[in-house]
Tab-separated table of C-alpha atoms and ligand atoms in Angstrom:
chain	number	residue	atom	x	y	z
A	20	UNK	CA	-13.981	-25.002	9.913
A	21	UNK	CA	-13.089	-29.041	10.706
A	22	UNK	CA	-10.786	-28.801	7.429
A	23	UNK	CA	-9.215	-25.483	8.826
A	24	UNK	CA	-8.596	-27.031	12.741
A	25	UNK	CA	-6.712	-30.052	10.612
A	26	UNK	CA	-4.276	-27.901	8.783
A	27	UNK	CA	-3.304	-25.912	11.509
A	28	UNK	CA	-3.025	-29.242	13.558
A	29	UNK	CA	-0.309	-29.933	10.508
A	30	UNK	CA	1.694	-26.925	11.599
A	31	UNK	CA	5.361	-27.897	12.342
A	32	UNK	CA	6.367	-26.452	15.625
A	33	UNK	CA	9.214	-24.540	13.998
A	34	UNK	CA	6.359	-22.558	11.941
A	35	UNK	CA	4.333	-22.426	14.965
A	36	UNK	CA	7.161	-20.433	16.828
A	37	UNK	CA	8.383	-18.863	13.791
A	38	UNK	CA	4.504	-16.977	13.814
A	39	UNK	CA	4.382	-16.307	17.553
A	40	UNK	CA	8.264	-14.740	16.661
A	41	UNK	CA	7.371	-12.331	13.951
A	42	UNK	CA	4.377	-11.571	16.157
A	43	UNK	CA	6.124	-10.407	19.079
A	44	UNK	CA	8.831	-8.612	16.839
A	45	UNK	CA	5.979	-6.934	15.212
A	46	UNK	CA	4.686	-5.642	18.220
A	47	UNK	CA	7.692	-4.325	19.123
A	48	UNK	CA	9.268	-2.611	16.577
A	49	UNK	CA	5.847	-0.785	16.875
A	50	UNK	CA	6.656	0.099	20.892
A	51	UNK	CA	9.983	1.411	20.560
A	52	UNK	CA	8.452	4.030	17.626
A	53	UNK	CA	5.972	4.930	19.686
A	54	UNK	CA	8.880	5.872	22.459
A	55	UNK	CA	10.629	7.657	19.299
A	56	UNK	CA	7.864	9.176	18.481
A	57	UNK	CA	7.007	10.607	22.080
A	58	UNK	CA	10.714	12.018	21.935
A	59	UNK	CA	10.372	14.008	18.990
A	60	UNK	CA	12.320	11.252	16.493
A	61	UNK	CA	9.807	10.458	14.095
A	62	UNK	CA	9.180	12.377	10.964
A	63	UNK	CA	5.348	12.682	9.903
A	64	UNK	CA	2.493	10.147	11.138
A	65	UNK	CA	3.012	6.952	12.901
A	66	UNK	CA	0.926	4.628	12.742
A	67	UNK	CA	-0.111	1.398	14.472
A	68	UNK	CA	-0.686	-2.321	14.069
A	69	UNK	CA	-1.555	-3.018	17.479
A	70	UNK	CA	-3.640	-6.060	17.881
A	71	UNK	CA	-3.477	-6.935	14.105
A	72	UNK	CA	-0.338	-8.547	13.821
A	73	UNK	CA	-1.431	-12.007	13.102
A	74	UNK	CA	-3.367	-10.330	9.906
A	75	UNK	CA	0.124	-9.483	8.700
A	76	UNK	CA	1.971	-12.201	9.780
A	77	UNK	CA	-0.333	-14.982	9.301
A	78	UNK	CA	-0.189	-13.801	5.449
A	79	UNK	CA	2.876	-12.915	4.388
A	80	UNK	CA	4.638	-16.370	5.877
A	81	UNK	CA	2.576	-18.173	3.188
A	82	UNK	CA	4.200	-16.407	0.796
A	83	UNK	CA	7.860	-17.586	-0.605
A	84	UNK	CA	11.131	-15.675	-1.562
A	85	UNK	CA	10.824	-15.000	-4.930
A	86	UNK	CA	6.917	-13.744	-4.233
A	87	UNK	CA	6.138	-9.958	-4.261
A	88	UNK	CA	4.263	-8.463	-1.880
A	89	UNK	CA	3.089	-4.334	-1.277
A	90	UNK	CA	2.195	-3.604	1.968
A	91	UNK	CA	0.211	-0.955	3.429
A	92	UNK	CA	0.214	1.315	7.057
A	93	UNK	CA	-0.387	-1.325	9.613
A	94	UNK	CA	1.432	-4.273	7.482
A	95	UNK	CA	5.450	-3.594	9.134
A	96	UNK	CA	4.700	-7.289	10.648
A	97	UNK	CA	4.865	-8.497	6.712
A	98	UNK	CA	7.801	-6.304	5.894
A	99	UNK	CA	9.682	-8.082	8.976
A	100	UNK	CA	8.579	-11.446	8.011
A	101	UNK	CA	9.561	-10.909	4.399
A	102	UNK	CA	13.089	-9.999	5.459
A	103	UNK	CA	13.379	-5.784	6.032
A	104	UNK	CA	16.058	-5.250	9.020
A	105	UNK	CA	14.267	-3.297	11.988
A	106	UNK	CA	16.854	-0.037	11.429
A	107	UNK	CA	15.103	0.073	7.969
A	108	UNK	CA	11.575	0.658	9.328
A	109	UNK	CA	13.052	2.649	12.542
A	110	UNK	CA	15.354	4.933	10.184
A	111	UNK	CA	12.800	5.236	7.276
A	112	UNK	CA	10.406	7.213	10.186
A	113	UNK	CA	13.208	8.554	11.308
A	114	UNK	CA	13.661	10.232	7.744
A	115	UNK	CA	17.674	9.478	8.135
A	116	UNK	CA	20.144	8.676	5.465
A	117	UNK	CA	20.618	5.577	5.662
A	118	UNK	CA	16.960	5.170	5.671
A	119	UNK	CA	15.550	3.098	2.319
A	120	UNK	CA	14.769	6.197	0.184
A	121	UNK	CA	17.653	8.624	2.377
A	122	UNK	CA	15.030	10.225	3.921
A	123	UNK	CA	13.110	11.581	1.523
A	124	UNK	CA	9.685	9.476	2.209
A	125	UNK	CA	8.377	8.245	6.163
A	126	UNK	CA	6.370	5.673	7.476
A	127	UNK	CA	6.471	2.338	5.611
A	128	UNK	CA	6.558	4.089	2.094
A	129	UNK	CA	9.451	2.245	0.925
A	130	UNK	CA	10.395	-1.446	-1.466
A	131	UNK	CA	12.878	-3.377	-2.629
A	132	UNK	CA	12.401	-4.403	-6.166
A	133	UNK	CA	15.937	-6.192	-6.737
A	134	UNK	CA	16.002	-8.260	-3.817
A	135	UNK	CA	13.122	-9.023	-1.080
A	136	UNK	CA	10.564	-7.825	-3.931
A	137	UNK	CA	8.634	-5.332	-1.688
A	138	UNK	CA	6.892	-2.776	-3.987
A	139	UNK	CA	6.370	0.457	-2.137
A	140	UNK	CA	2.928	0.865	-0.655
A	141	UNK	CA	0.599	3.607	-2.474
A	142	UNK	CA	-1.427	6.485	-0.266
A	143	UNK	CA	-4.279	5.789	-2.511
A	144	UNK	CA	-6.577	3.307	-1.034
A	145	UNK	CA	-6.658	0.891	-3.217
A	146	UNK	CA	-4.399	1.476	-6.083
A	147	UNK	CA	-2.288	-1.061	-5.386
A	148	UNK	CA	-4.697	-3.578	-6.763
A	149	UNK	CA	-4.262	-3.162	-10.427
A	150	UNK	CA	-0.428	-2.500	-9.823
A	151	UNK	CA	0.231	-5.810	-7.692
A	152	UNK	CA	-2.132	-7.594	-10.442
A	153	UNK	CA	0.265	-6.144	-13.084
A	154	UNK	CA	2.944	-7.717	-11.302
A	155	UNK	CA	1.322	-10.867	-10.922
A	156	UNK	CA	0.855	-10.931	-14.517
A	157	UNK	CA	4.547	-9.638	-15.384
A	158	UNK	CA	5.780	-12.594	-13.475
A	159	UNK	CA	3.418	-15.249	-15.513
A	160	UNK	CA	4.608	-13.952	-18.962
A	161	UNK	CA	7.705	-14.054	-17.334
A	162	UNK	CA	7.467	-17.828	-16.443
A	163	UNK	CA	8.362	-16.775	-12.722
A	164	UNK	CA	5.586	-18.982	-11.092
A	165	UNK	CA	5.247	-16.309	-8.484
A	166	UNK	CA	2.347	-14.641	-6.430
A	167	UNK	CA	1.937	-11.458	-5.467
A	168	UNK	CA	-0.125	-9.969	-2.656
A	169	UNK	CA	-1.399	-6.936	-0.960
A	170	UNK	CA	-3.365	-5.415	1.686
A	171	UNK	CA	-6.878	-3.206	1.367
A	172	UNK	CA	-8.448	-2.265	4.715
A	173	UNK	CA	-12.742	-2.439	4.917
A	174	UNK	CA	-12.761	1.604	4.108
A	175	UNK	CA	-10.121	1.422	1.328
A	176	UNK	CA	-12.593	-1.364	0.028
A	177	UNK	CA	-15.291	0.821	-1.054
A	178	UNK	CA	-12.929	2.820	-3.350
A	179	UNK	CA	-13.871	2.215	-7.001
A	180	UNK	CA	-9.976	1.314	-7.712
A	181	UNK	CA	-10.924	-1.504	-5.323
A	182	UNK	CA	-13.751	-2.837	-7.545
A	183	UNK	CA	-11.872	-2.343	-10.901
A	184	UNK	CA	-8.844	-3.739	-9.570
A	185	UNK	CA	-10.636	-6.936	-8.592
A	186	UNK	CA	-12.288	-7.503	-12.069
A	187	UNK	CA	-9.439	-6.475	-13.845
A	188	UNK	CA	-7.111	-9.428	-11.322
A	189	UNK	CA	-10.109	-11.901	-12.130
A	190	UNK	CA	-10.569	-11.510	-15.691
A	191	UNK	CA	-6.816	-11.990	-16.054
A	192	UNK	CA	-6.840	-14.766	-13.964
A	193	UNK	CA	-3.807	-13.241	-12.148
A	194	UNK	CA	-1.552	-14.919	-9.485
A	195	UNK	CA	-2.763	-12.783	-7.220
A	196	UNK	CA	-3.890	-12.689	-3.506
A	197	UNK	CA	-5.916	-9.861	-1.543
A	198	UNK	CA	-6.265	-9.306	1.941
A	199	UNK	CA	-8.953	-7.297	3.066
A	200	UNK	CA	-7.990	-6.006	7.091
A	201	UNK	CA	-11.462	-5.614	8.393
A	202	UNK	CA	-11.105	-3.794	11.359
A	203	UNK	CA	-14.450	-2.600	11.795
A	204	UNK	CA	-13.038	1.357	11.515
A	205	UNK	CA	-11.717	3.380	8.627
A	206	UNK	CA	-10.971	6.402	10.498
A	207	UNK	CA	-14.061	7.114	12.423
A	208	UNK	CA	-16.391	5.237	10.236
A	209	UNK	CA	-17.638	2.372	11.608
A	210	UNK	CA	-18.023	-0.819	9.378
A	211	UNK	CA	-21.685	-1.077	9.828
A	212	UNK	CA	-22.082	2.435	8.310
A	213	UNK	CA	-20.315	2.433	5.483
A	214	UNK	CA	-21.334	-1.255	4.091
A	215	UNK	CA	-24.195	-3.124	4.668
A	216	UNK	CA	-23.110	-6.680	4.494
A	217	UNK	CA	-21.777	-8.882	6.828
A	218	UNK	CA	-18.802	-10.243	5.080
A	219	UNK	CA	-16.770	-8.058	3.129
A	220	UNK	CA	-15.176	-10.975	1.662
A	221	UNK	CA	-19.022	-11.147	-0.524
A	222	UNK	CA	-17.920	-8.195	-2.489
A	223	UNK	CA	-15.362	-10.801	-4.621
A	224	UNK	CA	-18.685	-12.861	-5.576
A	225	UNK	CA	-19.541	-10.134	-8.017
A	226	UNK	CA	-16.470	-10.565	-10.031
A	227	UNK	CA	-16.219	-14.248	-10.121
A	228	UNK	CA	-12.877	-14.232	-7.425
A	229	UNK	CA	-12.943	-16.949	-5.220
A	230	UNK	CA	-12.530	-15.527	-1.470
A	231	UNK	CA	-12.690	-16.865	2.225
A	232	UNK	CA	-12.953	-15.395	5.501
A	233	UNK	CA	-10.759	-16.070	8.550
A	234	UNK	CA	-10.637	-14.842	12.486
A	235	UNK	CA	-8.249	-12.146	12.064
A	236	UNK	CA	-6.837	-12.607	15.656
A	237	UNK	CA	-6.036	-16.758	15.001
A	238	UNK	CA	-2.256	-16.686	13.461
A	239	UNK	CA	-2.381	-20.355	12.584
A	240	UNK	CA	-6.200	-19.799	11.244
A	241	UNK	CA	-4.618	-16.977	8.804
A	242	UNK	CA	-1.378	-18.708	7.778
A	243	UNK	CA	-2.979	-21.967	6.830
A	244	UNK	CA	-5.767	-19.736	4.616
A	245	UNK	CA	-3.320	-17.750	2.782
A	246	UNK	CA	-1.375	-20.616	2.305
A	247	UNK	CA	-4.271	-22.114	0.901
A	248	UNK	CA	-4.710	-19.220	-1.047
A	249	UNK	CA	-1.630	-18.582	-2.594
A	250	UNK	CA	-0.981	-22.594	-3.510
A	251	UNK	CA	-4.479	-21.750	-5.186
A	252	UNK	CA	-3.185	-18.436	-6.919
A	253	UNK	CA	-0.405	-20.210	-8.250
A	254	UNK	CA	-1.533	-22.808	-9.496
A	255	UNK	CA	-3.416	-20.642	-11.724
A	256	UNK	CA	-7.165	-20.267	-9.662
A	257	UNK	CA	-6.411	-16.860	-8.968
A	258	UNK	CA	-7.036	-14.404	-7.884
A	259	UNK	CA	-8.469	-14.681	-4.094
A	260	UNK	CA	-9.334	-12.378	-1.624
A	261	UNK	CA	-9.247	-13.204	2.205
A	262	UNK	CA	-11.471	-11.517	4.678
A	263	UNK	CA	-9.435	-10.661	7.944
A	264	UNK	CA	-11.889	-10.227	10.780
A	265	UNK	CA	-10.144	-7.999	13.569
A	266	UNK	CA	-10.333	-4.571	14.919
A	267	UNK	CA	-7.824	-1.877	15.372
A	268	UNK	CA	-7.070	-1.583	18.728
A	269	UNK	CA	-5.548	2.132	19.022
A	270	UNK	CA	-6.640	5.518	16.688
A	271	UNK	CA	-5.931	5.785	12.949
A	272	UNK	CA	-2.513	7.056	13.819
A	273	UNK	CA	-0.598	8.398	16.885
A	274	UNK	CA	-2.943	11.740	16.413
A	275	UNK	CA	-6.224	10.310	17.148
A	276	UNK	CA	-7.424	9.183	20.386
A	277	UNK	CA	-9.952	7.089	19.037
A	278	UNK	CA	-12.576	8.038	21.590
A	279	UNK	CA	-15.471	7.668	19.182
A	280	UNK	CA	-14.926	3.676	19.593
A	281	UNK	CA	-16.911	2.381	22.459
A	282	UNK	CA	-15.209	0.961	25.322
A	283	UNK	CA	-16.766	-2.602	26.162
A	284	UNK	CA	-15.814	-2.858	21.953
A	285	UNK	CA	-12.192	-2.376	23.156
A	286	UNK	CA	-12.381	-4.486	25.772
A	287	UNK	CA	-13.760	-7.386	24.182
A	288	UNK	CA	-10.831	-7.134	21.258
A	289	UNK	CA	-8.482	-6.730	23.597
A	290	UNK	CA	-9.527	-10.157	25.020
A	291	UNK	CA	-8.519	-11.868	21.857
A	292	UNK	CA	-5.303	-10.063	21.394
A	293	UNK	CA	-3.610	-12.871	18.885
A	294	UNK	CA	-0.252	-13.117	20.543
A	295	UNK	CA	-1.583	-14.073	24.145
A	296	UNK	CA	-4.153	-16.331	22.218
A	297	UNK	CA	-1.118	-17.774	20.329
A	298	UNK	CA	1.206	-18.361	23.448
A	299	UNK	CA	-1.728	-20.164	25.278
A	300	UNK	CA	-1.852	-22.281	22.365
A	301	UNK	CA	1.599	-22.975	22.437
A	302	UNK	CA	2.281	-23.267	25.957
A	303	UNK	CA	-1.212	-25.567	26.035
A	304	UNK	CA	0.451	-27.602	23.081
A	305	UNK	CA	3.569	-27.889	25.000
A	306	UNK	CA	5.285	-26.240	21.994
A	307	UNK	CA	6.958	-23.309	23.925
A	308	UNK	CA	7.518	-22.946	28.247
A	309	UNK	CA	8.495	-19.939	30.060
A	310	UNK	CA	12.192	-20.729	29.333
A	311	UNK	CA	11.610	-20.950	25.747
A	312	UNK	CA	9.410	-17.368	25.838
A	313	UNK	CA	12.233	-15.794	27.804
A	314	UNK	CA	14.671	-16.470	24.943
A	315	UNK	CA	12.645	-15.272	22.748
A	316	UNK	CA	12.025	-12.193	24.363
A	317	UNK	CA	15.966	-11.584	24.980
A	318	UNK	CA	16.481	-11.874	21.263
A	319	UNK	CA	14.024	-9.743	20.122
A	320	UNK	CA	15.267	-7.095	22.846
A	321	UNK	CA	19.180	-7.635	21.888
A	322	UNK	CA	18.419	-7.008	17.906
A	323	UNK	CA	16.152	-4.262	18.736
A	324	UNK	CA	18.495	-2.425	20.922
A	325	UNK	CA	20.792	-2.954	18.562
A	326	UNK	CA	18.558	-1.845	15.125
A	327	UNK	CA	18.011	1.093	17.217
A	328	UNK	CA	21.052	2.362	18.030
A	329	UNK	CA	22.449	1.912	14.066
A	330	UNK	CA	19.157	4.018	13.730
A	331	UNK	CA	19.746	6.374	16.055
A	332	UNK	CA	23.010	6.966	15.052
A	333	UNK	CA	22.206	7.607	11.499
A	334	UNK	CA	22.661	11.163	10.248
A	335	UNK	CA	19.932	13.147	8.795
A	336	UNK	CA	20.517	13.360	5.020
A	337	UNK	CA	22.750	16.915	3.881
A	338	UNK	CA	20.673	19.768	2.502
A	339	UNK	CA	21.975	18.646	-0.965
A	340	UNK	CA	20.598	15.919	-1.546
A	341	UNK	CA	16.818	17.306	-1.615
A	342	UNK	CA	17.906	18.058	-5.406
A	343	UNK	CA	19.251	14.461	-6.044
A	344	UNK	CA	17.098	11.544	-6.887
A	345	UNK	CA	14.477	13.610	-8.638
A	346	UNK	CA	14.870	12.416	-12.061
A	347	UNK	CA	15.624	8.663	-12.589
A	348	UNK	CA	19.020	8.233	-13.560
A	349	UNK	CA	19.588	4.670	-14.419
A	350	UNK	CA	21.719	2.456	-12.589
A	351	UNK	CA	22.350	4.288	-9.709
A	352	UNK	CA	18.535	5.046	-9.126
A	353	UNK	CA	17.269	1.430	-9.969
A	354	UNK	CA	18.348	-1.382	-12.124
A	355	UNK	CA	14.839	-1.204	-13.693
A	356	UNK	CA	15.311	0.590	-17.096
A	357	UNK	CA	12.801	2.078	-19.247
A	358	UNK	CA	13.061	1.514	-23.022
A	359	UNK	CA	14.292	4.552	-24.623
A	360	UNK	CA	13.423	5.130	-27.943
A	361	UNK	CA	15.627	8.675	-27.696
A	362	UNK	CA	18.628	8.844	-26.221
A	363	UNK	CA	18.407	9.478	-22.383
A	364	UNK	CA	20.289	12.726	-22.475
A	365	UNK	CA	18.018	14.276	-25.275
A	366	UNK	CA	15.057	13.479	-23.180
A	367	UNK	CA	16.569	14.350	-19.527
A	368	UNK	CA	17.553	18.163	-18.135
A	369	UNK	CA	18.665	20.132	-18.850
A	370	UNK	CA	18.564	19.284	-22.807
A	371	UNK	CA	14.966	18.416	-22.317
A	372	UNK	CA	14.254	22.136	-20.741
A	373	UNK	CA	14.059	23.768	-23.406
A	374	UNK	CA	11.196	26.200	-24.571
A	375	UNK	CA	8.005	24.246	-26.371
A	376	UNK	CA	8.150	23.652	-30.019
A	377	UNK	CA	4.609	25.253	-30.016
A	378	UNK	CA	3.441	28.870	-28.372
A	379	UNK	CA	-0.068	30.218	-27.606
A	380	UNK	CA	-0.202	34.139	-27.756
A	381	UNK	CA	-0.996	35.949	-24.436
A	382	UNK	CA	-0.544	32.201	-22.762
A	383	UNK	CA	1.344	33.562	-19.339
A	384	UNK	CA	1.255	37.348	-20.457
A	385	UNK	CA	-2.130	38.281	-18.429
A	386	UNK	CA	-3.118	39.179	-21.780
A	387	UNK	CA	-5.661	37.322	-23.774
A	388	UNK	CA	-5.083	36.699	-27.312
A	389	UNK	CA	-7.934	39.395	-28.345
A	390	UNK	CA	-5.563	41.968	-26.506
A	391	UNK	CA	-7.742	41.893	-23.383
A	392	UNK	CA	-6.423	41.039	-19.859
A	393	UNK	CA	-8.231	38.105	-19.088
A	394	UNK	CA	-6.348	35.129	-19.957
A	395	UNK	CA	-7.207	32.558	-22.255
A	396	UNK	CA	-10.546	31.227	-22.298
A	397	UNK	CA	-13.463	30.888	-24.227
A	398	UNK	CA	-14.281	34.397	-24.838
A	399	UNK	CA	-11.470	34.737	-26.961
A	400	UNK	CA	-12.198	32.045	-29.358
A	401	UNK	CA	-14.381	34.198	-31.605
A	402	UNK	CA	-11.649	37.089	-31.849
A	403	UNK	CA	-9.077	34.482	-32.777
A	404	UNK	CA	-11.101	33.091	-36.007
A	405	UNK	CA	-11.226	36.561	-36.851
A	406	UNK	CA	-7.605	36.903	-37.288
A	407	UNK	CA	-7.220	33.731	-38.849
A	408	UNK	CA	-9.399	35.000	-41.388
A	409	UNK	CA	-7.524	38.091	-41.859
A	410	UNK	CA	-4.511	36.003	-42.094
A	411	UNK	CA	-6.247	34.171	-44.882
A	412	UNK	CA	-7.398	37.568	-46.718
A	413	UNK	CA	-4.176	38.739	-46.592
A	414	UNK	CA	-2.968	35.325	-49.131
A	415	UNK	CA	-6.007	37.002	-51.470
A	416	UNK	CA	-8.621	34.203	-50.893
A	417	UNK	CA	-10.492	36.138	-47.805
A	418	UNK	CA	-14.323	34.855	-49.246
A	419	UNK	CA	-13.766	31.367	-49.120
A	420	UNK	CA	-12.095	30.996	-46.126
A	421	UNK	CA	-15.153	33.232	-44.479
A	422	UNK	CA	-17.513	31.071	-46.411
A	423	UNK	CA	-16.234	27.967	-44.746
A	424	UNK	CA	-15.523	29.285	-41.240
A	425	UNK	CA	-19.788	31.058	-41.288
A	426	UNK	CA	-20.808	26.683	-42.747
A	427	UNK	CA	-18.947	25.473	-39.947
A	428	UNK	CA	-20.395	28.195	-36.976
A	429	UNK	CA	-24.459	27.360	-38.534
A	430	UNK	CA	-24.780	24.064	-37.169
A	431	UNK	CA	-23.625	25.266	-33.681
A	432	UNK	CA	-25.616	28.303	-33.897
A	433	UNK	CA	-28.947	26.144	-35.034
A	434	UNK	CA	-28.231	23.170	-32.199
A	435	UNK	CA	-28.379	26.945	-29.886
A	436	UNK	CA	-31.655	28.043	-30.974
A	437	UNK	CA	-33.030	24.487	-30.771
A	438	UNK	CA	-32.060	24.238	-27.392
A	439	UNK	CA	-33.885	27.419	-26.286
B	510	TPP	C1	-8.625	7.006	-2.099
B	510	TPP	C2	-8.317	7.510	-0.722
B	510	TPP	N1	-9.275	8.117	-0.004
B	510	TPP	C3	-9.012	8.574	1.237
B	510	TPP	C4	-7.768	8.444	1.788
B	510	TPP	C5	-7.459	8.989	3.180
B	510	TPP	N2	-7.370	7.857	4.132
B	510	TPP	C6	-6.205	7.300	4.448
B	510	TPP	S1	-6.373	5.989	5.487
B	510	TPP	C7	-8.057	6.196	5.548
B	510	TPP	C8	-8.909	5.248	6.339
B	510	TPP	C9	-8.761	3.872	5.786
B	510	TPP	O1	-9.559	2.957	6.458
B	510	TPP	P1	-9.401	1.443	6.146
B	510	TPP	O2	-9.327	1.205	4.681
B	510	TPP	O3	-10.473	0.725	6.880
B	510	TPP	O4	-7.946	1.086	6.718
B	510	TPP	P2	-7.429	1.135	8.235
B	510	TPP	O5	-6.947	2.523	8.503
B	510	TPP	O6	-8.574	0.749	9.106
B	510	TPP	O7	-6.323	0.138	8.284
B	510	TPP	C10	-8.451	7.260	4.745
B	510	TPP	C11	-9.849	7.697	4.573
B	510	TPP	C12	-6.772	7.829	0.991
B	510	TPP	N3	-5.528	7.643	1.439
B	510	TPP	N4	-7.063	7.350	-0.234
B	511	MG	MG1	-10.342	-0.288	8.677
């Protein structure tokens, strides 16, 4: 704790307002989707950060440029810090053309491979583990001294991708740093009933990963750990994973209500809401005064007005594009190319629709290959051998075909009556 007051002592002010910034920019690119949302201008789910912006934040300023990062739901704060405009994260909800995948994905589903390196997040709890330790690893052999990070909430933590992901990062010593969000709900599960430990950040012990926990809700306490983190990571003493004590402050999405979470819990969170708890720290440090705040705030009001008018003025993508973008295409999908071992055209449509090499009788039909109208299954095998063999009789050496097919059926027949 004394070693963690010191570094955030060592804070330059810049940094200090650069976190209490992304903070409040965080917090409201998140308002004005909620008012798009209550007009009918979001596409799907939205979801909210509210109260745990110094989790996202906090971590992703430790990171640098060339450092890859995969956020999940409530991580827009990283996306921000790590250099997405606003109109990309208003339009991408907005499911509009300009949007980062032209409408065809919502929320925060979206990356940037070739320039911000943002890989897009992954619905499945904890998949992005193994895939953000792959890139770790890709950018070792690479010699690209980079780190690479991601998100897991204290739910998405019990998932066994979590646990495999973890070894898999250790015993690969990967660049890599995790963050594990706890807070204290995964839907409507509390914490308390769906671990029993204290510190989530224990689960790493079991794997060998070195791992620290930090208050959540303190942005200098969370910036100075993951720096610590990722200066470990590359250095090569990955990977780590950082507990992030905090709580979610509204329901798991715009949907829910969240009345299941008690109300003095609320209240007490809502006490150590990290950007008040950050601007008394700055105004107490004489680092920022109400003039300074002020400016801030017009800023952050003049882009967003701004991000959300490009947005809003964005058209919805044509009816003809559904079909586009389906298959990769090279360049103008990606600049990441697979290596073909065919040419791309003989393994693309519509040369590669053609009818299999290979058909099964009946397959499709409603009829099963015995002539009945079940379709395949077990049942059938028996018929099938049966033809074969006739097949076989026909090419005048019918006995020992029979004789091999009745050696091969006694040992299943036997292991049968043993059974019983
Ligand atoms: C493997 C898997 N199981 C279930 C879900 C459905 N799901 C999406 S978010 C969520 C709750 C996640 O809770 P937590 O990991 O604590 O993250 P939080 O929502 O609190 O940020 C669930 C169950 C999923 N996306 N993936
Ligand atoms: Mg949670």
């Amino acid at each position: 704790m004394a070693a963690e007051k010191r570094m955030v002592k060592t804070l330059t002010r810049q940094q200090h307002l650069d976190l209490y910034y992304y903070m409040r920019l965080n917090r409201a690119v998140e308002d004005t989707m909620v008012k798009l949302f209550r007009q009918n201008k979001i596409v799907g789910g939205l979801y909210s950060s509210l109260g745990q912006e110094a989790v996202s934040v906090g971590t992703a300023s430790a990171l640098e440029k060339k450092d890859w990062l995969a956020p999940m739901i409530r991580n827009i704060g990283a996306l921000l810090v790590k250099g997405v405009p606003p109109r990309d994260v208003f339009m991408q909800h907005m499911a509009k053309y300009d949007s980062p995948t032209k409408g065809k994905d919502g929320t925060s589903h979206f990356g940037d491979l070739e320039n911000l390196h943002i890989v897009s997040p992954i619905s499945m709890l904890g998949d992005l583990i193994p895939v953000m330790t792959g890139v770790a690893m890709a950018g070792r052999y690479l010699g690209h001294k980079i780190v690479a990070m991601t998100w897991i909430g204290d739910g998405g933590s019990s998932t066994g991708v979590f646990h495999e992901g973890l070894n898999f990062a250790a015993t690969q010593k990967a660049p890599f740093v995790l963050v594990l969000e706890n807070n204290l709900w995964a839907y409507s599960t509390p914490v308390k009933r769906q671990v029993p430990v204290e510190n989530l950040a224990d689960r790493a012990k079991a794997y060998g990963v070195k791992s620290f926990v930090v208050d959540g809700n303190d942005v200098a306490a969370v910036y100075t750990t993951a720096r610590e983190a990722v200066d470990l990571a590359r250095s090569g003493e990955g990977p780590i994973l950082i507990e992030a004590k905090t709580f979610r402050r509204l329901g798991h999405a715009q949907h829910d209500p969240a009345e299941y979470v008690p109300a003095e819990m609320k209240k007490y969170w809502e006490e150590r809401d990290p950007i008040a708890r950050h601007e008394k720290f700055l105004f107490k440090e004489k680092l920022l005064d109400e003039k300074g705040k002020k400016e801030i705030e017009a800023k952050i009001n003049a882009l967003l007005e701004k991000e959300r008018d490009f947005a809003e003025s964005s058209p919805m993508p044509p009816a003809e594009f559904a079909e586009h973008g389906v298959y990769c295409t090279g360049d103008d999908c990606h600049k990441v190319r697979a290596k073909w071992e065919r040419p791309i055209a003989e393994v693309t449509p519509p040369r590669s629709s053609v009818p299999a090499v290979w058909t099964v009788e009946g397959f499709g039909a409603g009829k099963g290959s015995g002539g009945g109208s079940a379709p395949i299954h077990f049942g059938d095998t028996e018929k099938h051998e049966h033809k074969e063999e006739a097949a076989v009789s026909s090419n005048g050496a019918k006995s020992s075909a029979k004789a091999a097919a009745k050696s091969a059926k006694k040992p299943a027949v036997a292991a049968r009556k043993a059974k019983r």
